PDB file of C-alpha atoms in Angstrom:
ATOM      1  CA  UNK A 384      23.537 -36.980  34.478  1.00  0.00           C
ATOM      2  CA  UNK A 385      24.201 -36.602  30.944  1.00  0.00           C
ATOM      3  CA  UNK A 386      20.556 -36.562  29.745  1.00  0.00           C
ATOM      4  CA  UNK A 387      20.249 -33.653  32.190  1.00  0.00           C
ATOM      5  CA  UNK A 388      23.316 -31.806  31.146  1.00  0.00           C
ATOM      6  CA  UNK A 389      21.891 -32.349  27.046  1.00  0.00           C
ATOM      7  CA  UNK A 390      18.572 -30.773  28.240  1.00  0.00           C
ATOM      8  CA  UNK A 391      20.687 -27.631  29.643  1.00  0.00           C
ATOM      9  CA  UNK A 392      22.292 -27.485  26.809  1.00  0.00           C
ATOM     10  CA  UNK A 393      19.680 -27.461  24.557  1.00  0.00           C
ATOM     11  CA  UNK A 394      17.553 -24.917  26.991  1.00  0.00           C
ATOM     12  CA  UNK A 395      20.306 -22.655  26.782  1.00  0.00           C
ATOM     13  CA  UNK A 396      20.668 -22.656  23.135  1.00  0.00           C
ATOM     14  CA  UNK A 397      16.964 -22.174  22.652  1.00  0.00           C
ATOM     15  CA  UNK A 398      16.723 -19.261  24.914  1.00  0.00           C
ATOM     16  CA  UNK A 399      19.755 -17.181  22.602  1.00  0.00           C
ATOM     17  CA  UNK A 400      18.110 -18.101  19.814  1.00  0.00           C
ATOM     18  CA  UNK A 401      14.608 -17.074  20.914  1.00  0.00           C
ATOM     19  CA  UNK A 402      15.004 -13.583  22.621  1.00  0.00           C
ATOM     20  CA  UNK A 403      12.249 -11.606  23.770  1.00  0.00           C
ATOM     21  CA  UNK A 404       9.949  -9.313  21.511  1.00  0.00           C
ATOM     22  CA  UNK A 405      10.736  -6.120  22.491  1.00  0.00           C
ATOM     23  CA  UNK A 406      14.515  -6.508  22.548  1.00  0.00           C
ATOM     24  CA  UNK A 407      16.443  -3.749  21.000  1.00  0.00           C
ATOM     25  CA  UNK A 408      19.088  -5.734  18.300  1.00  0.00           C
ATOM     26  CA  UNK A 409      20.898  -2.707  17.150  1.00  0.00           C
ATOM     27  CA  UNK A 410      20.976   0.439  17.394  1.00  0.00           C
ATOM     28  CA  UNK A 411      23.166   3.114  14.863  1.00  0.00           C
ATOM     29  CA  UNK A 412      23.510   6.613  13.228  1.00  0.00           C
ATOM     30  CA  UNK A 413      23.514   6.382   9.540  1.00  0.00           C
ATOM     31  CA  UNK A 414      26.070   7.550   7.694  1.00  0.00           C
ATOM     32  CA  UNK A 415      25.073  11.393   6.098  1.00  0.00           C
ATOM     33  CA  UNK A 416      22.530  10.987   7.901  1.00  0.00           C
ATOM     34  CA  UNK A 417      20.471  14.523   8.316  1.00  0.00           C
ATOM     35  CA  UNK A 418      21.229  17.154  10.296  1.00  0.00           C
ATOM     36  CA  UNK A 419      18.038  16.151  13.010  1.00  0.00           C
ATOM     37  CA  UNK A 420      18.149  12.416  12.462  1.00  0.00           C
ATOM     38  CA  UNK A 421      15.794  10.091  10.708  1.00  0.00           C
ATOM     39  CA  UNK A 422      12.426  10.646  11.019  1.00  0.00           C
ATOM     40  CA  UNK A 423      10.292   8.209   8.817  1.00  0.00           C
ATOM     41  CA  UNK A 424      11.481   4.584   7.962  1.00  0.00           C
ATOM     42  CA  UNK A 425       9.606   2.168   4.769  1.00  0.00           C
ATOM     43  CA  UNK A 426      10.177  -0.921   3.730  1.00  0.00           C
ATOM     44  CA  UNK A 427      10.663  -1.434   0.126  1.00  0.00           C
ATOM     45  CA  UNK A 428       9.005  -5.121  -0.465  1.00  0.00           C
ATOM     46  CA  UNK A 429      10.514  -5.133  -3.938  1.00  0.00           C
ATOM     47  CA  UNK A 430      13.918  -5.008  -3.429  1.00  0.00           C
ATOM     48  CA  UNK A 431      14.266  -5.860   0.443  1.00  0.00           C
ATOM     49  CA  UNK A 432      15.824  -2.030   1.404  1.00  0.00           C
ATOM     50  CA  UNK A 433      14.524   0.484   4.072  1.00  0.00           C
ATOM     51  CA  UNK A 434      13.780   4.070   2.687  1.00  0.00           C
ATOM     52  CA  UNK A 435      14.695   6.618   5.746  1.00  0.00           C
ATOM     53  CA  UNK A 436      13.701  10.182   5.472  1.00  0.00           C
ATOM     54  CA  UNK A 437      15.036  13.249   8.216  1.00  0.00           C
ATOM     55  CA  UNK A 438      14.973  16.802   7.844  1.00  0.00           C
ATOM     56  CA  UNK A 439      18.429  18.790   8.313  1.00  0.00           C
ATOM     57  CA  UNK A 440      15.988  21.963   8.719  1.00  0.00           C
ATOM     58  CA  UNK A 441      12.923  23.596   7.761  1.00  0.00           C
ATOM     59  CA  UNK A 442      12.486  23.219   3.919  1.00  0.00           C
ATOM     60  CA  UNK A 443      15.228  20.920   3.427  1.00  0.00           C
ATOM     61  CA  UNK A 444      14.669  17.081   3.759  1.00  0.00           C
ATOM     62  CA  UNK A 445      16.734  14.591   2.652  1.00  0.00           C
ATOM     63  CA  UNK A 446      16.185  10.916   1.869  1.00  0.00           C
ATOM     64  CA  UNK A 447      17.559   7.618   0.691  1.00  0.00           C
ATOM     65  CA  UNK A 448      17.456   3.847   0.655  1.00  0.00           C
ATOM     66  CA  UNK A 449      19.270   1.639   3.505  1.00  0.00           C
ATOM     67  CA  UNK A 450      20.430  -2.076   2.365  1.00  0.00           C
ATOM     68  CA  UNK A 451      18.642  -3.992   5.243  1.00  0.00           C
ATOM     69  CA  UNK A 452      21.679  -6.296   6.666  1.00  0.00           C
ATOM     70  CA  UNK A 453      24.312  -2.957   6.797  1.00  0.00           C
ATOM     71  CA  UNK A 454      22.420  -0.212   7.213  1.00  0.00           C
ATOM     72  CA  UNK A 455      24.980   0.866   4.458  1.00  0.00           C
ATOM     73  CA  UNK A 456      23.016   4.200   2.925  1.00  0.00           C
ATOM     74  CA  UNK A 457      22.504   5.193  -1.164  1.00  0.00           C
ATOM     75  CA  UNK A 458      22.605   8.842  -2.172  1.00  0.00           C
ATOM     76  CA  UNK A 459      20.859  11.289  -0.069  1.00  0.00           C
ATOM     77  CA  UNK A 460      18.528  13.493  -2.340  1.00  0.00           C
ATOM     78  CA  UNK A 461      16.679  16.252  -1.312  1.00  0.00           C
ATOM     79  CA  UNK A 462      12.363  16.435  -1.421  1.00  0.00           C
ATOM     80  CA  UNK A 463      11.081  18.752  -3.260  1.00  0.00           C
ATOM     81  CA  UNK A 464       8.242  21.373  -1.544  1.00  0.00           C
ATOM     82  CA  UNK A 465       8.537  19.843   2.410  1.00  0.00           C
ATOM     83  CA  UNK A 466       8.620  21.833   4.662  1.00  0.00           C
ATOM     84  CA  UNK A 467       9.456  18.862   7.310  1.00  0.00           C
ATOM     85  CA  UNK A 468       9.177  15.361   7.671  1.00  0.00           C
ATOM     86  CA  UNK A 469       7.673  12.720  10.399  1.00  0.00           C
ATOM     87  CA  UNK A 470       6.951   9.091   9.208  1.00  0.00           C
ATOM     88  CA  UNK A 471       6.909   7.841   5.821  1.00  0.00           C
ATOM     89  CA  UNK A 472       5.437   5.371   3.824  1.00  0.00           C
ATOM     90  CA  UNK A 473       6.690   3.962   0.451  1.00  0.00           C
ATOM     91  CA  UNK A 474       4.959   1.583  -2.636  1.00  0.00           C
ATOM     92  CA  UNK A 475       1.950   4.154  -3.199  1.00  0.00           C
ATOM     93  CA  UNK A 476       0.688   3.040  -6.380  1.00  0.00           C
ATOM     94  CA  UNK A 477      -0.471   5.635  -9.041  1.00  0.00           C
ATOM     95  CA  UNK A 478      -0.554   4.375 -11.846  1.00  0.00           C
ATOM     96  CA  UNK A 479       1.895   1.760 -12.188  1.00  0.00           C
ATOM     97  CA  UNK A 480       4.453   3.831 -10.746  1.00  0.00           C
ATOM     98  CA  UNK A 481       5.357   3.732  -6.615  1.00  0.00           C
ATOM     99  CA  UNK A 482       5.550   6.528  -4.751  1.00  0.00           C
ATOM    100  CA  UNK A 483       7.245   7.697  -1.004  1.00  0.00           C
ATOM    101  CA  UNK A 484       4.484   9.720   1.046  1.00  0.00           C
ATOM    102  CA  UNK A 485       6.304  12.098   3.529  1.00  0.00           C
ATOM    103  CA  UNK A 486       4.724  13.308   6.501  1.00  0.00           C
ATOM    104  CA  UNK A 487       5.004  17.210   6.700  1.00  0.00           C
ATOM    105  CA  UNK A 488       4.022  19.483   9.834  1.00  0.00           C
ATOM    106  CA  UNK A 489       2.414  21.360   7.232  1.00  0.00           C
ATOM    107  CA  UNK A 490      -0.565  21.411   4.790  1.00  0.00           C
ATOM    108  CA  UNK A 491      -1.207  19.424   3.033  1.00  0.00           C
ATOM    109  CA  UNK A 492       0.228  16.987   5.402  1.00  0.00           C
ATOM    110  CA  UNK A 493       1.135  13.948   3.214  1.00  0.00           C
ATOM    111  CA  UNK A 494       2.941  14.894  -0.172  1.00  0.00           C
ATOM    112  CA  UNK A 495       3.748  12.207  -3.093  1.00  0.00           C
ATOM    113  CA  UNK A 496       7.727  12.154  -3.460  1.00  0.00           C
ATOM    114  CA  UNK A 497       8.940  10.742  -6.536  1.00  0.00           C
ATOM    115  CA  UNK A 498      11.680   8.165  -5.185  1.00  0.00           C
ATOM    116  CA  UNK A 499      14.058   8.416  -8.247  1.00  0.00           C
ATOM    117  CA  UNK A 500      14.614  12.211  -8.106  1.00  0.00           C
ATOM    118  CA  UNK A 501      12.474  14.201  -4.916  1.00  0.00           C
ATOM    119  CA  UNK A 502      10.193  15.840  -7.046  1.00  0.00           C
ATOM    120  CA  UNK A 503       7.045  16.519  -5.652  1.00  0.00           C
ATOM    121  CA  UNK A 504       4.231  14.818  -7.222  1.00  0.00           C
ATOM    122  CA  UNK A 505       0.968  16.024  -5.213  1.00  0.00           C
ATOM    123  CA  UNK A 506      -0.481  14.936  -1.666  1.00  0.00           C
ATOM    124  CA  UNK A 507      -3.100  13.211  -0.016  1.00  0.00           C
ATOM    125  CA  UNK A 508      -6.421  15.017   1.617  1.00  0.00           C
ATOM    126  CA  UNK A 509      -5.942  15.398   5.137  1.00  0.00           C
ATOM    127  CA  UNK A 510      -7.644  13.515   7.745  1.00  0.00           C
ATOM    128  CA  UNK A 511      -5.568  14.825  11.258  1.00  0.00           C
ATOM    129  CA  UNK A 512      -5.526  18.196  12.450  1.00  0.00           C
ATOM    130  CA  UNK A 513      -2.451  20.526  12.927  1.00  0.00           C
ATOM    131  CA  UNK A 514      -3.117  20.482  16.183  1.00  0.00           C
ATOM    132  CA  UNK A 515      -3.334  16.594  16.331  1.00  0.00           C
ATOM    133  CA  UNK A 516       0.162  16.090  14.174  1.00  0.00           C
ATOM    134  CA  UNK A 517       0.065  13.557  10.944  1.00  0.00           C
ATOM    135  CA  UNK A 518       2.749  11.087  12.353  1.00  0.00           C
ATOM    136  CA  UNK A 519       2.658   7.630  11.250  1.00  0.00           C
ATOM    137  CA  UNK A 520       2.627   6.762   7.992  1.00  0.00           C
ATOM    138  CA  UNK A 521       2.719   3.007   6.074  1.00  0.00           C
ATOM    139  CA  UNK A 522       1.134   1.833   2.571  1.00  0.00           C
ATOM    140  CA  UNK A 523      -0.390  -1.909   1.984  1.00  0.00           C
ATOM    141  CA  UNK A 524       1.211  -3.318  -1.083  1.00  0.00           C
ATOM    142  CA  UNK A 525      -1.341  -5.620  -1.194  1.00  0.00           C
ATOM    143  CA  UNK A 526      -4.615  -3.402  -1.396  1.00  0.00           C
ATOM    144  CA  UNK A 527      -2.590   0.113  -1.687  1.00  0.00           C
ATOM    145  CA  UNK A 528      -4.467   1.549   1.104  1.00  0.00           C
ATOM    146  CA  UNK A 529      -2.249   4.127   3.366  1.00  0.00           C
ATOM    147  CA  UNK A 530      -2.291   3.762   7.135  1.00  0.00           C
ATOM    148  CA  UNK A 531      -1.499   6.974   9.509  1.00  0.00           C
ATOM    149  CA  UNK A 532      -1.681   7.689  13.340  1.00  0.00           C
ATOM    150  CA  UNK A 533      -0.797  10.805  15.421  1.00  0.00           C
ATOM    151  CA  UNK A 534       0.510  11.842  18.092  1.00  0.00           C
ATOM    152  CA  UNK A 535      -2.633  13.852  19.143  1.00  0.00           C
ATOM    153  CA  UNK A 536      -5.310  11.763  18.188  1.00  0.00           C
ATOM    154  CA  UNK A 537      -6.544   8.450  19.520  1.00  0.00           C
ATOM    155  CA  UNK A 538      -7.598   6.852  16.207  1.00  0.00           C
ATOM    156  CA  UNK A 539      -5.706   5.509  13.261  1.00  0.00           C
ATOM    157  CA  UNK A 540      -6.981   5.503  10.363  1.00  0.00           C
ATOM    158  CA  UNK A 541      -6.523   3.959   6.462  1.00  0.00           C
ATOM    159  CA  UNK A 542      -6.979   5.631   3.032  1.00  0.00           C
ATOM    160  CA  UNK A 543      -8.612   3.509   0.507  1.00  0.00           C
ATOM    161  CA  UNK A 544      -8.367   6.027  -2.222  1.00  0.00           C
ATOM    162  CA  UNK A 545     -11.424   7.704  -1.878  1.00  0.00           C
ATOM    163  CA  UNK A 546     -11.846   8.384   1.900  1.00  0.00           C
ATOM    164  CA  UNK A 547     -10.187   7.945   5.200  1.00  0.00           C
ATOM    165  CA  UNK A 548     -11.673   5.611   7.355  1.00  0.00           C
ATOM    166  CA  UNK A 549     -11.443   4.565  11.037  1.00  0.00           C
ATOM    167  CA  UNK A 550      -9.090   1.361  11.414  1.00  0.00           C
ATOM    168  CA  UNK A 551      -8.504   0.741  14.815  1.00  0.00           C
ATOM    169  CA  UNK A 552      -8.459   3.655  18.693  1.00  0.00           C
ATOM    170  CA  UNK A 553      -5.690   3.499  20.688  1.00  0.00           C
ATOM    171  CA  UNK A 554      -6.062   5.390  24.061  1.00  0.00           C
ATOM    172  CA  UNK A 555      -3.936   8.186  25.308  1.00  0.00           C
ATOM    173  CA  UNK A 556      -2.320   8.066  21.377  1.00  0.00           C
ATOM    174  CA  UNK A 557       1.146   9.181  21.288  1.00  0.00           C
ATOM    175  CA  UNK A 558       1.635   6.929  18.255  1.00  0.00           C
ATOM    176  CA  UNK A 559       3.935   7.995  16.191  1.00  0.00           C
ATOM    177  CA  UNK A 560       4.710   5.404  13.767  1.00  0.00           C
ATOM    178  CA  UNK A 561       3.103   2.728  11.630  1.00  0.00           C
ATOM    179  CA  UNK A 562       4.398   0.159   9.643  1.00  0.00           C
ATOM    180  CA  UNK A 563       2.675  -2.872   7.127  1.00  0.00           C
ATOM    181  CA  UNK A 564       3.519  -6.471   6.340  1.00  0.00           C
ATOM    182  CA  UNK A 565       3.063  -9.811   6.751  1.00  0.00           C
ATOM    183  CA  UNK A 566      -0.601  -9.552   6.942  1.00  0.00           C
ATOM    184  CA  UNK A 567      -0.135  -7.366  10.388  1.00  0.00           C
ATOM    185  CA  UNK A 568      -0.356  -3.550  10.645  1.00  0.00           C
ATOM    186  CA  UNK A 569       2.151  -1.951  13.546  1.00  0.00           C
ATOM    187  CA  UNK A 570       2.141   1.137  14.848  1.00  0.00           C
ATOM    188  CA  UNK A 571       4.685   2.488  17.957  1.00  0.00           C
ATOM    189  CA  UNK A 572       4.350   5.082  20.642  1.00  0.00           C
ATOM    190  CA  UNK A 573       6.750   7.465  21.818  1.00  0.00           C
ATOM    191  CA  UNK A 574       6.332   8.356  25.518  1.00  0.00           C
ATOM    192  CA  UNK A 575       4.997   7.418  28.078  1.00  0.00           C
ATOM    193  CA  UNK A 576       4.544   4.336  26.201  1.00  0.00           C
ATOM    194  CA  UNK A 577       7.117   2.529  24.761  1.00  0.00           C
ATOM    195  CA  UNK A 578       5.253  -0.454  22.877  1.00  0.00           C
ATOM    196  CA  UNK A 579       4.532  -1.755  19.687  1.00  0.00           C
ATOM    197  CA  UNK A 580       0.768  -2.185  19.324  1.00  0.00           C
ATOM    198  CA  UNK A 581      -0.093  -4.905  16.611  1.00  0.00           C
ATOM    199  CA  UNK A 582      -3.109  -5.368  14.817  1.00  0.00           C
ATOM    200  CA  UNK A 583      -4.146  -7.878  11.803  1.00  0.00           C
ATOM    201  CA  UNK A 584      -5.403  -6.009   8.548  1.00  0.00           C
ATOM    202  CA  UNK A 585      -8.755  -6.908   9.246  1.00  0.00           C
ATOM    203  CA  UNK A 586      -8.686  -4.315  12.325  1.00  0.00           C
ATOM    204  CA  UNK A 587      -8.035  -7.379  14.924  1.00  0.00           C
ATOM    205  CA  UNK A 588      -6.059  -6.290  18.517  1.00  0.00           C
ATOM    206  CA  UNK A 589      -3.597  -8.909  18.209  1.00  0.00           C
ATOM    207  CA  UNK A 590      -0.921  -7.808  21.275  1.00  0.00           C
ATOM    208  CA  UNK A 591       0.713  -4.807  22.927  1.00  0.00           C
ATOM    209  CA  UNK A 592       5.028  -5.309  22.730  1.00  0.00           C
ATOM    210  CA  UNK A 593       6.622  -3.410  24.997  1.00  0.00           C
ATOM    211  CA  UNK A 594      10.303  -1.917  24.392  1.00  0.00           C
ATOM    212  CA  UNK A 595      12.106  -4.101  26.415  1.00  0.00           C
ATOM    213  CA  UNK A 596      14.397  -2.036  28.649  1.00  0.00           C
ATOM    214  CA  UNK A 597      13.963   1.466  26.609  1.00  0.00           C
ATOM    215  CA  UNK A 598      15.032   4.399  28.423  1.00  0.00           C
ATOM    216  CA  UNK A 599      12.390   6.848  29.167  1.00  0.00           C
ATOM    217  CA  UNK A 600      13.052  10.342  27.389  1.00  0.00           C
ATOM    218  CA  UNK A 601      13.996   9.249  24.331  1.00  0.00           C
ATOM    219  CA  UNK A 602      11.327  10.387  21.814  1.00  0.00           C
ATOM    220  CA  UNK A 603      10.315   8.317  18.922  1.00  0.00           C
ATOM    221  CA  UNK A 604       9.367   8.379  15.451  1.00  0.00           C
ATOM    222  CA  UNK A 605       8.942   6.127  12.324  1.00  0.00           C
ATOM    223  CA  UNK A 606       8.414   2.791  12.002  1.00  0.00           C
ATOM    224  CA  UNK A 607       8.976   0.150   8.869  1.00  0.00           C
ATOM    225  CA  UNK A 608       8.969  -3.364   8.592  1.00  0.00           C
ATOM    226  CA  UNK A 609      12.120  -5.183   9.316  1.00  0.00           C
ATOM    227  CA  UNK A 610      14.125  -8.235   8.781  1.00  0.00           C
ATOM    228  CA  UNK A 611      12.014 -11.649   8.717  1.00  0.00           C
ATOM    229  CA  UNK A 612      13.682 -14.701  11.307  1.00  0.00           C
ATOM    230  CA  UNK A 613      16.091 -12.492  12.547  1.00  0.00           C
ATOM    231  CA  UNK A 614      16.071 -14.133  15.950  1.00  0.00           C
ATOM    232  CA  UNK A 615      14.810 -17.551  15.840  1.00  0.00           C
ATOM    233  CA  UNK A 616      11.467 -17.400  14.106  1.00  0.00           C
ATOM    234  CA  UNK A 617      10.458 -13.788  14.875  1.00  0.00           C
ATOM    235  CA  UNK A 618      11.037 -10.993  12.829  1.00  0.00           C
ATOM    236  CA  UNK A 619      11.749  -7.538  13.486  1.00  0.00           C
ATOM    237  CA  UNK A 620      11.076  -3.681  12.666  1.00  0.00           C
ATOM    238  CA  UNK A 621      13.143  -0.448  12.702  1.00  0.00           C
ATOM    239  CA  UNK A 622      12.417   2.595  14.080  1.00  0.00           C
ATOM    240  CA  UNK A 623      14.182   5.992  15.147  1.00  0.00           C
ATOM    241  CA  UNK A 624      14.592   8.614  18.017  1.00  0.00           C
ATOM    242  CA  UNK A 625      15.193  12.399  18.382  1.00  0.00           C
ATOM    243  CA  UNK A 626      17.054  11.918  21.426  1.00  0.00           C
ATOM    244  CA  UNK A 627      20.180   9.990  19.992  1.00  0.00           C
ATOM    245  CA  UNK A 628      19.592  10.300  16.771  1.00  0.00           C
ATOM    246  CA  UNK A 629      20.030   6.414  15.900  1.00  0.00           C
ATOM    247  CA  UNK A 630      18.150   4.053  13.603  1.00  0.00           C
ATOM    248  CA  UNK A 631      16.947   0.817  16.226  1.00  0.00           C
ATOM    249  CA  UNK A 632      16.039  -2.747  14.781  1.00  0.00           C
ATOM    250  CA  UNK A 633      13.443  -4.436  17.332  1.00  0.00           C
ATOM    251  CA  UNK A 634      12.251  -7.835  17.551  1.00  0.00           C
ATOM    252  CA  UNK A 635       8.994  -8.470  17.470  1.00  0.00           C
ATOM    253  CA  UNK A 636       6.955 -11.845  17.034  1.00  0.00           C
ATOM    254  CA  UNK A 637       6.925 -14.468  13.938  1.00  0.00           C
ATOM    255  CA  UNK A 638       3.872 -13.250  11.779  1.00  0.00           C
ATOM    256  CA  UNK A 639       5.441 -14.004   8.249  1.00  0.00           C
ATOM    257  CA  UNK A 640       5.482 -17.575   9.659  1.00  0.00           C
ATOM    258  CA  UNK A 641       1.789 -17.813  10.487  1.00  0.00           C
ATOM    259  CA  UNK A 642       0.674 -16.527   7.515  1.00  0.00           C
ATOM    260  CA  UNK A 643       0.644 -15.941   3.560  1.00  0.00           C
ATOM    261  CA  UNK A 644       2.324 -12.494   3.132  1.00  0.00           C
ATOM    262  CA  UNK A 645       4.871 -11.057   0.346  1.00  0.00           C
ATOM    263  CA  UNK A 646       8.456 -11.209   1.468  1.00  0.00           C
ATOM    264  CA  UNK A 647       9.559  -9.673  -1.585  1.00  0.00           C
ATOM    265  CA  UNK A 648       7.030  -8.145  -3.821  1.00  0.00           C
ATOM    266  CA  UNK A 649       5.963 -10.956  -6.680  1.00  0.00           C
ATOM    267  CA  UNK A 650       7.164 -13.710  -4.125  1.00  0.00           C
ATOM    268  CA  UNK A 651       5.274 -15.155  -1.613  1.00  0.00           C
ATOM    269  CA  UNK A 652       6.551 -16.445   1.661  1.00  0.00           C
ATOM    270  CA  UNK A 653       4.238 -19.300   3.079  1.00  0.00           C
ATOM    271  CA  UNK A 654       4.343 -20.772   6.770  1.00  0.00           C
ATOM    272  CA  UNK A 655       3.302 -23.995   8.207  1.00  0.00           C
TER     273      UNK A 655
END
């Protein structure tokens, strides 16, 4: 009888500490937050913090960094020259230096933002149509390529500073966020959807995540990677919706665990 009631015990305990990718952790408005909500989310791999991005209207978008634990915002600065903003990605490398790229509704569709002051650097060529939207947006630290999606357009595709190239089709598109790390690229999709598609950098399907429980309605946007054994083993990713206007940390599976990938840049986090 006791053996039994140890093995319930311990069953219990694994299943809180092992929840189910897909599970919403938290969910919150940040504070100054713009006017129409985040739009674009980025992991900074150097210093651990989440740059968010929103537009409070046409021609005025703000942005800042987010520590990752509290959600606790920097200063809000304003980009220079966009028009709007979807996705972004941070950690574009021109020389030496590391750039935000903000998605814009406009051409050119993804402008260089100086991080330190908003200024607008130069852009991208552009690969999606206006019709299709430029939505997701991420940037490999590791070979400085940029990854994008859209909403209206089944493939995504990567930058390798020359030319855009096909990386991976996702039927019926709709996604509208992409994020990079731990050897994995992610990319979400706003309705009808609701999942997390996941991919390996080499272009391998690796699994589909659904939202776990996510109401139908609420439009998303942005995607960056997360915190790493947030629940259990797994690690997780943020993301953001027009409908409440909230930031939402996810949990997805343990990939920093199962392979070599930088937890912080210059550091490398190896699993076993």
């Amino acid at each position: 009888m006791k053996f039994f009631i140890l093995v319930l015990a311990c069953l219990i305990l694994t299943s809180a500490a092992f929840a189910s990718p897909g599970s919403i952790i938290r969910s919150q408005m940040i504070s100054g937050q713009p006017v129409n909500g985040v739009r674009g989310l980025a992991r900074d791999w150097d210093t651990g913090r989440i740059w968010v991005a929103g537009p409070n209207s046409t021609d005025n978008t703000i942005f800042t960094s987010l520590d990752i634990e509290s959600l606790v915002p920097d200063v809000w600065i304003t980009a220079a020259n966009q028009y709007w903003v979807f996705d972004i990605g941070y950690g574009y490398d021109v020389g030496g230096t590391k750039y935000i790229l903000m998605n814009d509704q406009n051409t050119p569709f993804t402008r260089i933002v100086d991080p330190l002051d908003g200024s607008y650097e130069g852009n991208l060529p552009d690969y999606y149509s206006s019709a299709d939207y430029t939505d997701g947006n991420a940037v490999d630290w590791v070979t400085n390529y940029v990854y994008m999606s859209s909403h209206g357009n089944d493939n995504t595709v990567y930058y390798n500073g020359s030319s855009w190239n096909t990386f991976a089709s996702i039927s019926g598109a709709k996604n509208m966020g992409c994020a990079v790390g731990w050897d994995h690229v992610f990319f979400i999709r706003t309705d009808p959807y609701y999942t997390i598609e996941v991919y390996e950098t080499n272009g391998t399907y690796l699994e589909t995540i659904p939202l776990v429980g996510y109401p139908a309605g609420q439009y998303i946007m942005g995607l960056a990677c997360g915190r790493e054994n947030v629940v259990g083993d797994n690690e997780s990713l943020f993301f953001a919706d027009f409908v409440t206007g909230q930031v939402h940390e996810v949990e997805v599976g343990d990939y920093a665990g199962t392979s070599l990938q930088h937890s912080t840049w210059g550091a490398i986090k190896a699993g076993f």
